[in-house]
Amino acid sequence: MNENLMKKFEREVTKDKIDSCLIQHDGKTVFEYYRNNKMKERQHKIYSVTKSILSILVGIAIDKGYIPHVHTPITAYFPDSRKDSAGDEITIKHLLIMTSGLYWPGNTAMIPSKNWVKFVLSQPVEYKPGEEMIYSCGSSQLISAILQKATGLDTVSFAQKHLFMPLGITQYKWNRDSQGIAIGGFGLNMKTEDLLKIGMLYMNNGQWKSKQIVPSDWVKESTAASVKIDNTFSYGYHWWVLTGDDQEFPRPETFFALGKNG
């Protein structure tokens, strides 16, 4: 890679007071920066990047037969939700692309509630499922609960067995709600080097050290633009997509995970 470009990048990273940054190219780490020695071992709170990792787990669960497909109605896991006007219309895919139609009052309303899943399901239906995107950590919490119901394992244990252990990720913390359900929207804390592993897993179409951890079809499907937000951004299955629609600044389509504060 261009040495002058990397030096310029390093200056920008330092100036912006970024905690840590790793860049890998052709299987080799070509740039490594930590603001101080503590940052290398620190388990960073990754906020909504948690959502993208949750999406990976859904793909694994479908591949292993725990969940039939993304079009499975959520009433299969929450039969009491039939009492709401949404009926059988909301599917797992609607939750993944944030188009459930359920009203979302925000984290500040959900967090103090005693049962997060019941809180989300009790919200009124504002839109017909599939019509409008409303970014909601509540949708992610329902997905985490569905994983637990479908697999018979809590989300953290499922992730440990089928994702983290195969990637050699051993140091992390996944916070849970009061019902013991892993927080799907923002609960994970991970080391920078382990986040790089997640990125490289998807860059390699779900393969890690010659082993297929995530089905390649799921990688492609989940990172495709499902909902257009504007001329620059779209949303996939809990992944953001940078599209090439902007005529002024054309670029190849790129997917990425994004958390609070970058």
Tab-separated table of C-alpha atoms in Angstrom:
chain	number	residue	atom	x	y	z
A	1	MET	CA	0.000	0.000	0.000
A	2	ASN	CA	1.066	3.622	-0.570
A	3	GLU	CA	3.468	4.569	2.244
A	4	ASN	CA	2.741	8.313	2.071
A	5	LEU	CA	-0.983	7.628	2.216
A	6	MET	CA	-0.531	5.456	5.302
A	7	LYS	CA	1.532	8.152	7.041
A	8	LYS	CA	-1.148	10.708	6.301
A	9	PHE	CA	-3.791	8.322	7.616
A	10	GLU	CA	-1.792	7.790	10.798
A	11	ARG	CA	-1.611	11.545	11.374
A	12	GLU	CA	-5.386	11.846	10.974
A	13	VAL	CA	-6.065	8.942	13.325
A	14	THR	CA	-3.815	10.460	15.990
A	15	LYS	CA	-5.347	13.902	15.576
A	16	ASP	CA	-8.884	12.582	15.960
A	17	LYS	CA	-7.985	10.861	19.250
A	18	ILE	CA	-9.253	7.495	18.060
A	19	ASP	CA	-8.796	4.719	20.631
A	20	SER	CA	-7.568	2.086	18.193
A	21	CYS	CA	-7.407	1.242	14.517
A	22	LEU	CA	-6.334	-1.898	12.655
A	23	ILE	CA	-6.139	-2.329	8.884
A	24	GLN	CA	-5.567	-5.660	7.210
A	25	HIS	CA	-4.722	-6.100	3.526
A	26	ASP	CA	-4.167	-9.381	1.687
A	27	GLY	CA	-4.244	-11.250	4.990
A	28	LYS	CA	-1.605	-9.079	6.643
A	29	THR	CA	-1.966	-6.283	9.200
A	30	VAL	CA	-0.588	-3.197	7.439
A	31	PHE	CA	-1.594	-0.596	10.020
A	32	GLU	CA	-1.888	-0.855	13.794
A	33	TYR	CA	-2.603	2.024	16.138
A	34	TYR	CA	-3.550	2.176	19.810
A	35	ARG	CA	-3.865	5.468	21.666
A	36	ASN	CA	-2.124	3.838	24.620
A	37	ASN	CA	-1.155	0.356	25.804
A	38	LYS	CA	-4.428	-0.135	27.671
A	39	MET	CA	-6.441	0.208	24.460
A	40	LYS	CA	-4.997	-3.000	23.015
A	41	GLU	CA	-6.558	-5.109	25.768
A	42	ARG	CA	-9.630	-2.968	26.324
A	43	GLN	CA	-13.025	-4.458	25.562
A	44	HIS	CA	-14.644	-1.506	23.828
A	45	LYS	CA	-18.370	-0.893	24.069
A	46	ILE	CA	-19.331	-1.295	20.431
A	47	TYR	CA	-22.956	-0.147	20.752
A	48	SER	CA	-24.939	-0.859	17.548
A	49	VAL	CA	-22.161	-2.892	15.948
A	50	THR	CA	-23.785	-5.514	18.190
A	51	LYS	CA	-26.681	-5.560	15.709
A	52	SER	CA	-24.475	-6.743	12.839
A	53	ILE	CA	-23.054	-9.578	14.953
A	54	LEU	CA	-26.617	-10.524	15.903
A	55	SER	CA	-27.397	-10.735	12.175
A	56	ILE	CA	-24.509	-13.175	11.740
A	57	LEU	CA	-26.024	-15.393	14.422
A	58	VAL	CA	-29.405	-15.400	12.672
A	59	GLY	CA	-27.715	-16.648	9.490
A	60	ILE	CA	-25.964	-19.415	11.397
A	61	ALA	CA	-29.213	-20.399	13.147
A	62	ILE	CA	-31.041	-20.631	9.813
A	63	ASP	CA	-28.207	-22.674	8.297
A	64	LYS	CA	-28.336	-25.116	11.206
A	65	GLY	CA	-32.106	-25.500	10.963
A	66	TYR	CA	-33.070	-23.770	14.199
A	67	ILE	CA	-34.990	-21.075	12.302
A	68	PRO	CA	-36.804	-21.992	9.054
A	69	HIS	CA	-36.149	-18.751	7.132
A	70	VAL	CA	-36.278	-14.966	7.445
A	71	HIS	CA	-39.920	-14.913	6.417
A	72	THR	CA	-40.928	-16.805	9.562
A	73	PRO	CA	-43.592	-14.768	11.398
A	74	ILE	CA	-42.569	-13.672	14.882
A	75	THR	CA	-45.832	-15.058	16.244
A	76	ALA	CA	-44.149	-18.471	15.969
A	77	TYR	CA	-42.075	-17.342	18.952
A	78	PHE	CA	-44.401	-14.799	20.561
A	79	PRO	CA	-47.920	-16.276	20.185
A	80	ASP	CA	-49.386	-13.650	22.504
A	81	SER	CA	-48.443	-10.944	20.001
A	82	ARG	CA	-51.424	-12.092	17.909
A	83	LYS	CA	-53.516	-10.000	20.257
A	84	ASP	CA	-51.970	-6.910	18.666
A	85	SER	CA	-53.141	-5.574	15.337
A	86	ALA	CA	-49.920	-6.739	13.654
A	87	GLY	CA	-51.204	-10.307	13.669
A	88	ASP	CA	-49.010	-12.738	11.767
A	89	GLU	CA	-47.612	-10.108	9.410
A	90	ILE	CA	-44.355	-9.196	11.168
A	91	THR	CA	-41.512	-11.528	10.170
A	92	ILE	CA	-37.914	-11.955	11.244
A	93	LYS	CA	-36.888	-10.139	8.068
A	94	HIS	CA	-38.995	-7.141	9.064
A	95	LEU	CA	-37.071	-7.027	12.345
A	96	LEU	CA	-33.716	-7.342	10.569
A	97	ILE	CA	-34.391	-4.465	8.166
A	98	MET	CA	-36.244	-2.369	10.776
A	99	THR	CA	-39.614	-2.351	9.003
A	100	SER	CA	-41.783	-4.093	11.619
A	101	GLY	CA	-44.173	-1.150	11.721
A	102	LEU	CA	-44.138	-1.154	15.526
A	103	TYR	CA	-43.920	2.239	17.206
A	104	TRP	CA	-40.479	2.822	18.739
A	105	PRO	CA	-40.289	5.292	21.658
A	106	GLY	CA	-36.506	4.885	22.024
A	107	ASN	CA	-34.025	3.219	24.374
A	108	THR	CA	-34.782	5.678	27.156
A	109	ALA	CA	-38.320	4.282	27.288
A	110	MET	CA	-37.402	0.595	26.923
A	111	ILE	CA	-34.466	0.410	29.347
A	112	PRO	CA	-36.421	1.270	32.547
A	113	SER	CA	-39.180	-1.243	31.717
A	114	LYS	CA	-39.181	-4.536	33.632
A	115	ASN	CA	-39.511	-6.770	30.557
A	116	TRP	CA	-37.984	-5.413	27.353
A	117	VAL	CA	-39.506	-7.987	25.007
A	118	LYS	CA	-43.025	-7.421	26.344
A	119	PHE	CA	-42.434	-3.681	26.157
A	120	VAL	CA	-41.529	-3.834	22.461
A	121	LEU	CA	-44.388	-6.173	21.562
A	122	SER	CA	-46.897	-3.991	23.414
A	123	GLN	CA	-46.206	-0.971	21.218
A	124	PRO	CA	-48.910	0.061	18.756
A	125	VAL	CA	-48.487	-0.684	15.070
A	126	GLU	CA	-47.851	2.579	13.220
A	127	TYR	CA	-47.259	1.181	9.740
A	128	LYS	CA	-48.050	-1.962	7.811
A	129	PRO	CA	-44.992	-4.239	8.199
A	130	GLY	CA	-42.565	-3.688	5.352
A	131	GLU	CA	-43.690	-0.167	4.509
A	132	GLU	CA	-41.520	2.133	6.636
A	133	MET	CA	-38.065	1.805	8.222
A	134	ILE	CA	-37.887	2.889	11.857
A	135	TYR	CA	-34.440	2.273	13.375
A	136	SER	CA	-35.182	0.377	16.573
A	137	CYS	CA	-33.103	-1.408	19.182
A	138	GLY	CA	-36.397	-3.004	20.174
A	139	SER	CA	-36.404	-5.009	16.938
A	140	SER	CA	-32.930	-6.266	17.782
A	141	GLN	CA	-34.058	-7.292	21.262
A	142	LEU	CA	-36.857	-9.373	19.749
A	143	ILE	CA	-34.318	-11.064	17.457
A	144	SER	CA	-32.115	-11.940	20.427
A	145	ALA	CA	-35.133	-13.401	22.213
A	146	ILE	CA	-36.079	-15.375	19.090
A	147	LEU	CA	-32.571	-16.847	18.886
A	148	GLN	CA	-32.879	-17.989	22.483
A	149	LYS	CA	-36.301	-19.533	21.926
A	150	ALA	CA	-35.355	-21.194	18.632
A	151	THR	CA	-31.979	-22.653	19.606
A	152	GLY	CA	-32.588	-23.543	23.233
A	153	LEU	CA	-29.412	-21.631	24.089
A	154	ASP	CA	-29.155	-18.064	25.273
A	155	THR	CA	-27.761	-15.763	22.575
A	156	VAL	CA	-24.376	-15.436	24.293
A	157	SER	CA	-23.884	-19.216	24.535
A	158	PHE	CA	-24.976	-19.673	20.919
A	159	ALA	CA	-22.518	-16.980	19.805
A	160	GLN	CA	-19.725	-18.535	21.865
A	161	LYS	CA	-20.264	-21.982	20.376
A	162	HIS	CA	-20.861	-21.126	16.733
A	163	LEU	CA	-19.058	-17.813	16.133
A	164	PHE	CA	-16.668	-16.613	18.814
A	165	MET	CA	-14.953	-19.924	19.592
A	166	PRO	CA	-14.276	-20.762	15.916
A	167	LEU	CA	-12.741	-17.283	15.468
A	168	GLY	CA	-10.653	-17.545	18.627
A	169	ILE	CA	-12.559	-14.752	20.375
A	170	THR	CA	-12.360	-15.376	24.107
A	171	GLN	CA	-12.442	-11.964	25.774
A	172	TYR	CA	-15.752	-10.146	25.469
A	173	LYS	CA	-18.757	-9.115	27.520
A	174	TRP	CA	-22.363	-9.249	26.351
A	175	ASN	CA	-24.754	-7.502	28.711
A	176	ARG	CA	-28.283	-8.841	29.252
A	177	ASP	CA	-31.674	-7.426	30.139
A	178	SER	CA	-33.473	-8.226	33.389
A	179	GLN	CA	-34.908	-11.403	31.826
A	180	GLY	CA	-31.437	-12.714	30.988
A	181	ILE	CA	-31.735	-12.022	27.266
A	182	ALA	CA	-28.588	-10.671	25.601
A	183	ILE	CA	-29.070	-7.049	24.585
A	184	GLY	CA	-29.382	-7.300	20.819
A	185	GLY	CA	-29.113	-3.635	19.941
A	186	PHE	CA	-26.111	-2.423	21.893
A	187	GLY	CA	-24.922	-4.941	24.492
A	188	LEU	CA	-21.502	-6.142	23.302
A	189	ASN	CA	-18.031	-5.167	24.467
A	190	MET	CA	-15.141	-6.474	22.336
A	191	LYS	CA	-11.445	-6.000	21.690
A	192	THR	CA	-10.351	-4.229	18.505
A	193	GLU	CA	-8.448	-7.255	17.204
A	194	ASP	CA	-11.572	-9.394	17.555
A	195	LEU	CA	-13.712	-6.901	15.674
A	196	LEU	CA	-11.178	-7.160	12.863
A	197	LYS	CA	-11.809	-10.915	12.824
A	198	ILE	CA	-15.523	-10.285	12.335
A	199	GLY	CA	-14.762	-7.944	9.452
A	200	MET	CA	-12.373	-10.371	7.786
A	201	LEU	CA	-14.876	-13.211	8.212
A	202	TYR	CA	-17.375	-11.285	6.109
A	203	MET	CA	-14.764	-10.033	3.644
A	204	ASN	CA	-13.998	-13.719	3.049
A	205	ASN	CA	-17.673	-14.569	2.483
A	206	GLY	CA	-18.146	-16.253	5.852
A	207	GLN	CA	-15.007	-18.385	5.714
A	208	TRP	CA	-12.321	-18.493	8.418
A	209	LYS	CA	-9.136	-20.549	8.033
A	210	SER	CA	-10.692	-22.710	5.308
A	211	LYS	CA	-13.799	-23.394	7.422
A	212	GLN	CA	-17.216	-22.020	6.458
A	213	ILE	CA	-18.506	-20.371	9.639
A	214	VAL	CA	-21.343	-18.406	8.033
A	215	PRO	CA	-23.044	-19.469	4.771
A	216	SER	CA	-21.739	-17.355	1.883
A	217	ASP	CA	-25.311	-16.871	0.652
A	218	TRP	CA	-26.214	-15.302	3.986
A	219	VAL	CA	-23.249	-12.941	3.838
A	220	LYS	CA	-24.374	-11.776	0.408
A	221	GLU	CA	-28.060	-11.550	1.301
A	222	SER	CA	-27.623	-9.853	4.661
A	223	THR	CA	-25.231	-7.176	3.390
A	224	ALA	CA	-27.285	-6.277	0.310
A	225	ALA	CA	-29.260	-3.034	0.254
A	226	SER	CA	-32.795	-3.964	1.376
A	227	VAL	CA	-34.089	-0.519	2.376
A	228	LYS	CA	-32.921	2.680	0.695
A	229	ILE	CA	-32.435	5.564	3.122
A	230	ASP	CA	-31.032	8.239	0.789
A	231	ASN	CA	-28.683	8.535	-2.201
A	232	THR	CA	-25.758	7.401	-0.090
A	233	PHE	CA	-26.977	4.910	2.507
A	234	SER	CA	-29.162	1.828	2.538
A	235	TYR	CA	-29.817	-0.820	5.172
A	236	GLY	CA	-29.501	-4.594	4.981
A	237	TYR	CA	-30.070	-7.226	7.662
A	238	HIS	CA	-28.676	-5.148	10.552
A	239	TRP	CA	-25.796	-4.037	8.296
A	240	TRP	CA	-25.368	-0.579	6.764
A	241	VAL	CA	-24.713	-0.326	3.050
A	242	LEU	CA	-22.890	2.516	1.332
A	243	THR	CA	-24.338	2.604	-2.172
A	244	GLY	CA	-22.949	4.008	-5.400
A	245	ASP	CA	-26.074	6.014	-6.240
A	246	ASP	CA	-24.545	9.413	-5.529
A	247	GLN	CA	-23.663	10.792	-8.977
A	248	GLU	CA	-21.408	13.506	-7.552
A	249	PHE	CA	-19.320	11.022	-5.552
A	250	PRO	CA	-19.726	7.594	-7.209
A	251	ARG	CA	-18.273	4.701	-5.243
A	252	PRO	CA	-18.501	0.906	-5.174
A	253	GLU	CA	-21.192	-0.538	-2.908
A	254	THR	CA	-19.740	-1.224	0.541
A	255	PHE	CA	-21.257	-2.755	3.660
A	256	PHE	CA	-20.257	-1.878	7.209
A	257	ALA	CA	-21.238	-2.069	10.869
A	258	LEU	CA	-21.733	1.198	12.715
A	259	GLY	CA	-22.090	2.020	16.387
A	260	LYS	CA	-22.778	5.136	18.433
A	261	ASN	CA	-19.992	7.755	18.247
A	262	GLY	CA	-18.496	5.973	15.232
